[in-house]
mmCIF file of C-alpha atoms in Angstrom:
data_model
loop_
_atom_site.group_PDB
_atom_site.id
_atom_site.type_symbol
_atom_site.label_atom_id
_atom_site.label_comp_id
_atom_site.label_asym_id
_atom_site.label_seq_id
_atom_site.Cartn_x
_atom_site.Cartn_y
_atom_site.Cartn_z
ATOM 1 C CA UNK I 20 25.252 -188.724 14.502
ATOM 2 C CA UNK I 21 25.280 -191.167 11.566
ATOM 3 C CA UNK I 22 25.486 -194.912 12.089
ATOM 4 C CA UNK I 23 28.085 -196.732 10.015
ATOM 5 C CA UNK I 24 25.318 -198.091 7.788
ATOM 6 C CA UNK I 25 23.648 -194.735 7.178
ATOM 7 C CA UNK I 26 27.000 -193.067 6.569
ATOM 8 C CA UNK I 27 27.880 -195.802 4.080
ATOM 9 C CA UNK I 28 24.671 -195.265 2.099
ATOM 10 C CA UNK I 29 25.110 -191.508 2.003
ATOM 11 C CA UNK I 30 28.785 -191.658 1.157
ATOM 12 C CA UNK I 31 28.241 -194.061 -1.750
ATOM 13 C CA UNK I 32 26.342 -191.269 -3.484
ATOM 14 C CA UNK I 33 28.904 -188.523 -3.111
ATOM 15 C CA UNK I 34 32.143 -189.751 -1.521
ATOM 16 C CA UNK I 35 34.258 -189.721 -4.675
ATOM 17 C CA UNK I 36 33.032 -186.292 -5.735
ATOM 18 C CA UNK I 37 33.421 -185.044 -2.170
ATOM 19 C CA UNK I 38 36.878 -186.572 -1.852
ATOM 20 C CA UNK I 39 38.168 -184.995 -5.053
ATOM 21 C CA UNK I 40 36.846 -181.530 -4.218
ATOM 22 C CA UNK I 41 37.726 -181.582 -0.532
ATOM 23 C CA UNK I 42 41.281 -182.777 -1.179
ATOM 24 C CA UNK I 43 41.793 -179.969 -3.707
ATOM 25 C CA UNK I 44 40.439 -177.523 -1.165
ATOM 26 C CA UNK I 45 42.405 -178.820 1.844
ATOM 27 C CA UNK I 46 45.642 -178.933 -0.139
ATOM 28 C CA UNK I 47 45.489 -175.140 -0.330
ATOM 29 C CA UNK I 48 45.068 -174.896 3.454
ATOM 30 C CA UNK I 49 48.579 -176.297 3.805
ATOM 31 C CA UNK I 50 49.959 -173.079 2.332
ATOM 32 C CA UNK I 51 50.367 -169.333 2.925
ATOM 33 C CA UNK I 52 46.956 -168.760 4.473
ATOM 34 C CA UNK I 53 47.702 -171.325 7.166
ATOM 35 C CA UNK I 54 50.922 -169.691 8.287
ATOM 36 C CA UNK I 55 51.129 -168.111 11.750
ATOM 37 C CA UNK I 56 50.315 -164.484 12.423
ATOM 38 C CA UNK I 57 53.980 -163.726 13.080
ATOM 39 C CA UNK I 58 56.877 -164.734 10.910
ATOM 40 C CA UNK I 59 60.568 -164.151 10.468
ATOM 41 C CA UNK I 60 61.694 -161.694 7.828
ATOM 42 C CA UNK I 61 62.629 -164.541 5.482
ATOM 43 C CA UNK I 62 59.233 -166.195 5.833
ATOM 44 C CA UNK I 63 57.272 -162.959 5.817
ATOM 45 C CA UNK I 64 57.059 -162.323 2.076
ATOM 46 C CA UNK I 65 56.231 -165.961 1.313
ATOM 47 C CA UNK I 66 53.712 -166.361 4.114
ATOM 48 C CA UNK I 67 51.537 -163.368 3.401
ATOM 49 C CA UNK I 68 51.896 -162.484 -0.266
ATOM 50 C CA UNK I 69 48.585 -162.262 -2.071
ATOM 51 C CA UNK I 70 48.042 -165.175 -4.414
ATOM 52 C CA UNK I 71 45.591 -165.595 -7.257
ATOM 53 C CA UNK I 72 43.227 -168.463 -6.504
ATOM 54 C CA UNK I 73 40.146 -169.753 -8.235
ATOM 55 C CA UNK I 74 37.121 -169.186 -5.993
ATOM 56 C CA UNK I 75 36.688 -172.159 -3.691
ATOM 57 C CA UNK I 76 32.961 -172.189 -4.432
ATOM 58 C CA UNK I 77 33.702 -173.052 -8.069
ATOM 59 C CA UNK I 78 35.154 -176.355 -6.917
ATOM 60 C CA UNK I 79 31.994 -177.175 -4.938
ATOM 61 C CA UNK I 80 29.286 -176.387 -7.482
ATOM 62 C CA UNK I 81 28.124 -179.989 -7.773
ATOM 63 C CA UNK I 82 28.667 -180.979 -4.165
ATOM 64 C CA UNK I 83 25.376 -181.772 -2.431
ATOM 65 C CA UNK I 84 26.115 -179.832 0.765
ATOM 66 C CA UNK I 85 24.817 -176.286 0.216
ATOM 67 C CA UNK I 86 26.918 -173.198 0.638
ATOM 68 C CA UNK I 87 25.404 -171.337 3.591
ATOM 69 C CA UNK I 88 25.690 -167.628 4.381
ATOM 70 C CA UNK I 89 26.282 -166.547 7.975
ATOM 71 C CA UNK I 90 26.259 -162.968 9.258
ATOM 72 C CA UNK I 91 29.033 -161.563 11.406
ATOM 73 C CA UNK I 92 28.619 -162.569 15.037
ATOM 74 C CA UNK I 93 26.980 -165.948 14.359
ATOM 75 C CA UNK I 94 27.898 -168.710 16.799
ATOM 76 C CA UNK I 95 28.718 -171.929 14.935
ATOM 77 C CA UNK I 96 29.254 -174.104 17.965
ATOM 78 C CA UNK I 97 29.779 -173.624 21.683
ATOM 79 C CA UNK I 98 32.643 -174.760 23.881
ATOM 80 C CA UNK I 99 31.788 -178.031 25.612
ATOM 81 C CA UNK I 100 29.034 -179.037 23.190
ATOM 82 C CA UNK I 101 29.079 -182.344 21.324
ATOM 83 C CA UNK I 102 31.159 -182.178 18.129
ATOM 84 C CA UNK I 103 28.589 -182.995 15.454
ATOM 85 C CA UNK I 104 29.814 -181.010 12.453
ATOM 86 C CA UNK I 105 32.882 -179.764 10.628
ATOM 87 C CA UNK I 106 32.701 -176.360 8.951
ATOM 88 C CA UNK I 107 34.550 -175.632 5.710
ATOM 89 C CA UNK I 108 35.336 -171.924 5.261
ATOM 90 C CA UNK I 109 34.715 -170.726 1.719
ATOM 91 C CA UNK I 110 35.012 -167.035 2.627
ATOM 92 C CA UNK I 111 35.177 -164.947 5.771
ATOM 93 C CA UNK I 112 36.978 -165.112 9.114
ATOM 94 C CA UNK I 113 36.082 -167.087 12.233
ATOM 95 C CA UNK I 114 37.416 -166.529 15.740
ATOM 96 C CA UNK I 115 37.891 -169.238 18.346
ATOM 97 C CA UNK I 116 37.094 -168.257 21.925
ATOM 98 C CA UNK I 117 37.926 -170.101 25.130
ATOM 99 C CA UNK I 118 36.062 -169.508 28.403
ATOM 100 C CA UNK I 119 38.082 -170.442 31.471
ATOM 101 C CA UNK I 120 36.711 -171.642 34.803
ATOM 102 C CA UNK I 121 37.287 -168.232 36.406
ATOM 103 C CA UNK I 122 34.983 -166.617 33.829
ATOM 104 C CA UNK I 123 37.758 -165.074 31.751
ATOM 105 C CA UNK I 124 37.102 -165.162 28.014
ATOM 106 C CA UNK I 125 40.097 -165.335 25.703
ATOM 107 C CA UNK I 126 40.387 -165.340 21.929
ATOM 108 C CA UNK I 127 42.834 -168.108 21.082
ATOM 109 C CA UNK I 128 43.053 -168.042 17.296
ATOM 110 C CA UNK I 129 41.507 -167.085 13.967
ATOM 111 C CA UNK I 130 40.498 -169.274 11.056
ATOM 112 C CA UNK I 131 40.621 -168.034 7.471
ATOM 113 C CA UNK I 132 39.286 -169.247 4.094
ATOM 114 C CA UNK I 133 40.307 -172.727 2.976
ATOM 115 C CA UNK I 134 40.396 -174.146 6.475
ATOM 116 C CA UNK I 135 38.347 -176.672 8.430
ATOM 117 C CA UNK I 136 36.834 -175.650 11.766
ATOM 118 C CA UNK I 137 35.922 -178.262 14.350
ATOM 119 C CA UNK I 138 37.693 -181.137 12.589
ATOM 120 C CA UNK I 139 39.992 -182.051 15.512
ATOM 121 C CA UNK I 140 37.108 -182.418 17.978
ATOM 122 C CA UNK I 141 35.089 -184.478 15.482
ATOM 123 C CA UNK I 142 38.032 -186.800 14.807
ATOM 124 C CA UNK I 143 38.708 -187.288 18.527
ATOM 125 C CA UNK I 144 34.972 -187.539 19.311
ATOM 126 C CA UNK I 145 35.461 -185.027 22.102
ATOM 127 C CA UNK I 146 33.435 -181.897 22.911
ATOM 128 C CA UNK I 147 34.427 -178.715 21.113
ATOM 129 C CA UNK I 148 37.233 -177.111 23.188
ATOM 130 C CA UNK I 149 36.337 -173.591 22.018
ATOM 131 C CA UNK I 150 33.411 -171.522 20.819
ATOM 132 C CA UNK I 151 33.507 -170.568 17.127
ATOM 133 C CA UNK I 152 32.027 -167.210 16.097
ATOM 134 C CA UNK I 153 32.046 -165.542 12.693
ATOM 135 C CA UNK I 154 34.000 -162.283 12.647
ATOM 136 C CA UNK I 155 32.847 -161.257 9.167
ATOM 137 C CA UNK I 156 29.966 -162.432 6.996
ATOM 138 C CA UNK I 157 30.972 -165.966 6.031
ATOM 139 C CA UNK I 158 30.115 -168.576 3.457
ATOM 140 C CA UNK I 159 30.483 -172.050 4.919
ATOM 141 C CA UNK I 160 29.700 -175.681 4.221
ATOM 142 C CA UNK I 161 28.675 -178.010 7.031
ATOM 143 C CA UNK I 162 29.735 -181.656 7.044
ATOM 144 C CA UNK I 163 28.248 -184.076 9.566
ATOM 145 C CA UNK I 164 30.645 -185.791 11.924
ATOM 146 C CA UNK I 165 29.599 -189.260 10.778
ATOM 147 C CA UNK I 166 30.259 -188.575 7.106
ATOM 148 C CA UNK I 167 33.541 -186.813 7.841
ATOM 149 C CA UNK I 168 34.900 -189.647 9.993
ATOM 150 C CA UNK I 169 33.713 -192.257 7.505
ATOM 151 C CA UNK I 170 35.624 -190.572 4.688
ATOM 152 C CA UNK I 171 38.745 -190.167 6.816
ATOM 153 C CA UNK I 172 38.727 -193.885 7.606
ATOM 154 C CA UNK I 173 37.976 -195.046 4.091
ATOM 155 C CA UNK I 174 39.848 -192.577 1.861
ATOM 156 C CA UNK I 175 43.621 -192.454 2.267
ATOM 157 C CA UNK I 176 44.116 -189.268 0.241
ATOM 158 C CA UNK I 177 41.640 -187.244 2.276
ATOM 159 C CA UNK I 178 43.057 -188.599 5.535
ATOM 160 C CA UNK I 179 46.563 -187.627 4.455
ATOM 161 C CA UNK I 180 45.482 -184.101 3.505
ATOM 162 C CA UNK I 181 43.755 -183.521 6.837
ATOM 163 C CA UNK I 182 46.762 -184.962 8.649
ATOM 164 C CA UNK I 183 49.043 -182.510 6.821
ATOM 165 C CA UNK I 184 46.722 -179.603 7.614
ATOM 166 C CA UNK I 185 46.719 -180.394 11.336
ATOM 167 C CA UNK I 186 50.464 -181.031 11.299
ATOM 168 C CA UNK I 187 51.002 -177.625 9.696
ATOM 169 C CA UNK I 188 49.051 -176.008 12.505
ATOM 170 C CA UNK I 189 51.064 -177.797 15.200
ATOM 171 C CA UNK I 190 54.308 -176.886 13.436
ATOM 172 C CA UNK I 191 53.290 -173.237 13.132
ATOM 173 C CA UNK I 192 52.189 -173.031 16.747
ATOM 174 C CA UNK I 193 55.708 -173.980 17.866
ATOM 175 C CA UNK I 194 57.097 -171.219 15.660
ATOM 176 C CA UNK I 195 54.503 -168.778 16.936
ATOM 177 C CA UNK I 196 55.334 -169.425 20.590
ATOM 178 C CA UNK I 197 58.984 -168.739 19.879
ATOM 179 C CA UNK I 198 58.205 -165.561 17.984
ATOM 180 C CA UNK I 199 55.873 -164.279 20.693
ATOM 181 C CA UNK I 200 58.856 -164.389 23.020
ATOM 182 C CA UNK I 201 61.425 -162.987 20.580
ATOM 183 C CA UNK I 202 59.823 -160.579 18.111
ATOM 184 C CA UNK I 203 59.165 -156.975 19.168
ATOM 185 C CA UNK I 204 55.499 -156.311 19.891
ATOM 186 C CA UNK I 205 55.258 -153.757 17.098
ATOM 187 C CA UNK I 206 56.428 -156.305 14.527
ATOM 188 C CA UNK I 207 53.814 -158.747 15.761
ATOM 189 C CA UNK I 208 51.094 -156.137 15.338
ATOM 190 C CA UNK I 209 52.296 -155.226 11.838
ATOM 191 C CA UNK I 210 52.370 -158.872 10.760
ATOM 192 C CA UNK I 211 48.881 -159.378 12.174
ATOM 193 C CA UNK I 212 47.569 -156.509 10.047
ATOM 194 C CA UNK I 213 49.228 -158.006 6.973
ATOM 195 C CA UNK I 214 47.533 -161.331 7.672
ATOM 196 C CA UNK I 215 44.157 -159.589 7.801
ATOM 197 C CA UNK I 216 44.877 -157.823 4.510
ATOM 198 C CA UNK I 217 45.596 -161.164 2.873
ATOM 199 C CA UNK I 218 42.542 -162.869 4.386
ATOM 200 C CA UNK I 219 40.267 -160.054 3.214
ATOM 201 C CA UNK I 220 41.739 -160.107 -0.276
ATOM 202 C CA UNK I 221 43.054 -156.551 -0.055
ATOM 203 C CA UNK I 222 45.994 -155.683 -2.292
ATOM 204 C CA UNK I 223 48.804 -154.722 0.081
ATOM 205 C CA UNK I 224 50.698 -152.981 -2.737
ATOM 206 C CA UNK I 225 48.160 -150.198 -3.212
ATOM 207 C CA UNK I 226 48.202 -146.833 -1.456
ATOM 208 C CA UNK I 227 45.805 -145.701 1.272
ATOM 209 C CA UNK I 228 44.578 -149.145 2.233
ATOM 210 C CA UNK I 229 41.496 -149.175 4.438
ATOM 211 C CA UNK I 230 41.590 -152.068 6.872
ATOM 212 C CA UNK I 231 38.421 -152.688 8.912
ATOM 213 C CA UNK I 232 39.087 -153.370 12.569
ATOM 214 C CA UNK I 233 37.055 -156.536 12.847
ATOM 215 C CA UNK I 234 38.118 -157.410 16.382
ATOM 216 C CA UNK I 235 38.065 -155.550 19.662
ATOM 217 C CA UNK I 236 41.337 -153.983 20.770
ATOM 218 C CA UNK I 237 41.449 -156.467 23.637
ATOM 219 C CA UNK I 238 41.124 -159.397 21.197
ATOM 220 C CA UNK I 239 43.903 -158.177 18.923
ATOM 221 C CA UNK I 240 46.046 -157.519 21.987
ATOM 222 C CA UNK I 241 45.500 -161.102 23.155
ATOM 223 C CA UNK I 242 46.474 -162.520 19.756
ATOM 224 C CA UNK I 243 49.746 -160.570 19.695
ATOM 225 C CA UNK I 244 50.418 -161.107 23.418
ATOM 226 C CA UNK I 245 50.296 -157.537 24.726
ATOM 227 C CA UNK I 246 47.924 -155.759 27.091
ATOM 228 C CA UNK I 247 45.031 -153.753 25.589
ATOM 229 C CA UNK I 248 46.563 -150.588 27.019
ATOM 230 C CA UNK I 249 49.920 -151.277 25.375
ATOM 231 C CA UNK I 250 48.223 -152.071 22.075
ATOM 232 C CA UNK I 251 46.373 -148.730 22.190
ATOM 233 C CA UNK I 252 49.649 -146.903 22.832
ATOM 234 C CA UNK I 253 51.273 -148.697 19.906
ATOM 235 C CA UNK I 254 48.473 -147.584 17.596
ATOM 236 C CA UNK I 255 48.993 -143.993 18.723
ATOM 237 C CA UNK I 256 52.750 -144.223 18.130
ATOM 238 C CA UNK I 257 52.210 -145.750 14.677
ATOM 239 C CA UNK I 258 49.774 -142.958 13.879
ATOM 240 C CA UNK I 259 52.264 -140.317 15.067
ATOM 241 C CA UNK I 260 54.919 -141.911 12.833
ATOM 242 C CA UNK I 261 52.568 -141.616 9.849
ATOM 243 C CA UNK I 262 52.282 -145.370 9.378
ATOM 244 C CA UNK I 263 48.526 -145.527 9.955
ATOM 245 C CA UNK I 264 45.496 -143.309 10.394
ATOM 246 C CA UNK I 265 42.953 -144.594 12.888
ATOM 247 C CA UNK I 266 39.261 -144.008 12.170
ATOM 248 C CA UNK I 267 36.039 -145.273 13.670
ATOM 249 C CA UNK I 268 36.015 -149.025 13.126
ATOM 250 C CA UNK I 269 38.893 -148.990 10.663
ATOM 251 C CA UNK I 270 42.425 -147.837 10.070
ATOM 252 C CA UNK I 271 44.083 -146.534 6.925
ATOM 253 C CA UNK I 272 47.565 -147.568 5.837
ATOM 254 C CA UNK I 273 48.988 -144.814 3.584
ATOM 255 C CA UNK I 274 51.968 -146.883 2.436
ATOM 256 C CA UNK I 275 52.229 -150.560 3.372
ATOM 257 C CA UNK I 276 55.851 -150.704 2.193
ATOM 258 C CA UNK I 277 57.115 -148.487 5.021
#
């Protein structure tokens, strides 16, 4: 934890550079990649279309915080621990897991590139409410809680960007709850696969797309609000219909336009 004085000294050296780069980066998080896993037909094409973006790392070349590589399965922070850092996702996917008092473990959400992980807990100065684990190999930047809060308090533009990012998430969660109740389960599964394609940078227009199954069936089922058994039956039905081919640890989509 940084004292106000230490944070001030450190931030004088890099706050303006950090502010400019982080605001550029966060502004993209308030876009298609931040949309919910399920969407209406009108929102669907806008929410998940692949977009050309300059690599995020290019914007951070001169930033003092190093870009760190994490393997799949790395725990970034644990539920209930003190919120001491914010993680900026340059590439990769992170899952958020909640352990309830009865011992049940539930995946509650995913985080994709161009998103901040742990920011809400750091801002509120509360323990992390979830455990964050990398799903794929990730490249991340770590920002100390003291520096992050100092910049939020002192830099209006950064504060506004983070506020918009969190507001987008709240807004999308309302939409998601409604869609969980209204959209057919199969549509929710299809939209989830499209979101993974976009996050992994896979061109959804090509034929015979190979999509790695990065999560357990039970985790995907939880995210789309079905039982693991029902999810397995849906995969079999989709395979029978020729929409997918299921392999070991992956599935193939012959034609994503169907």
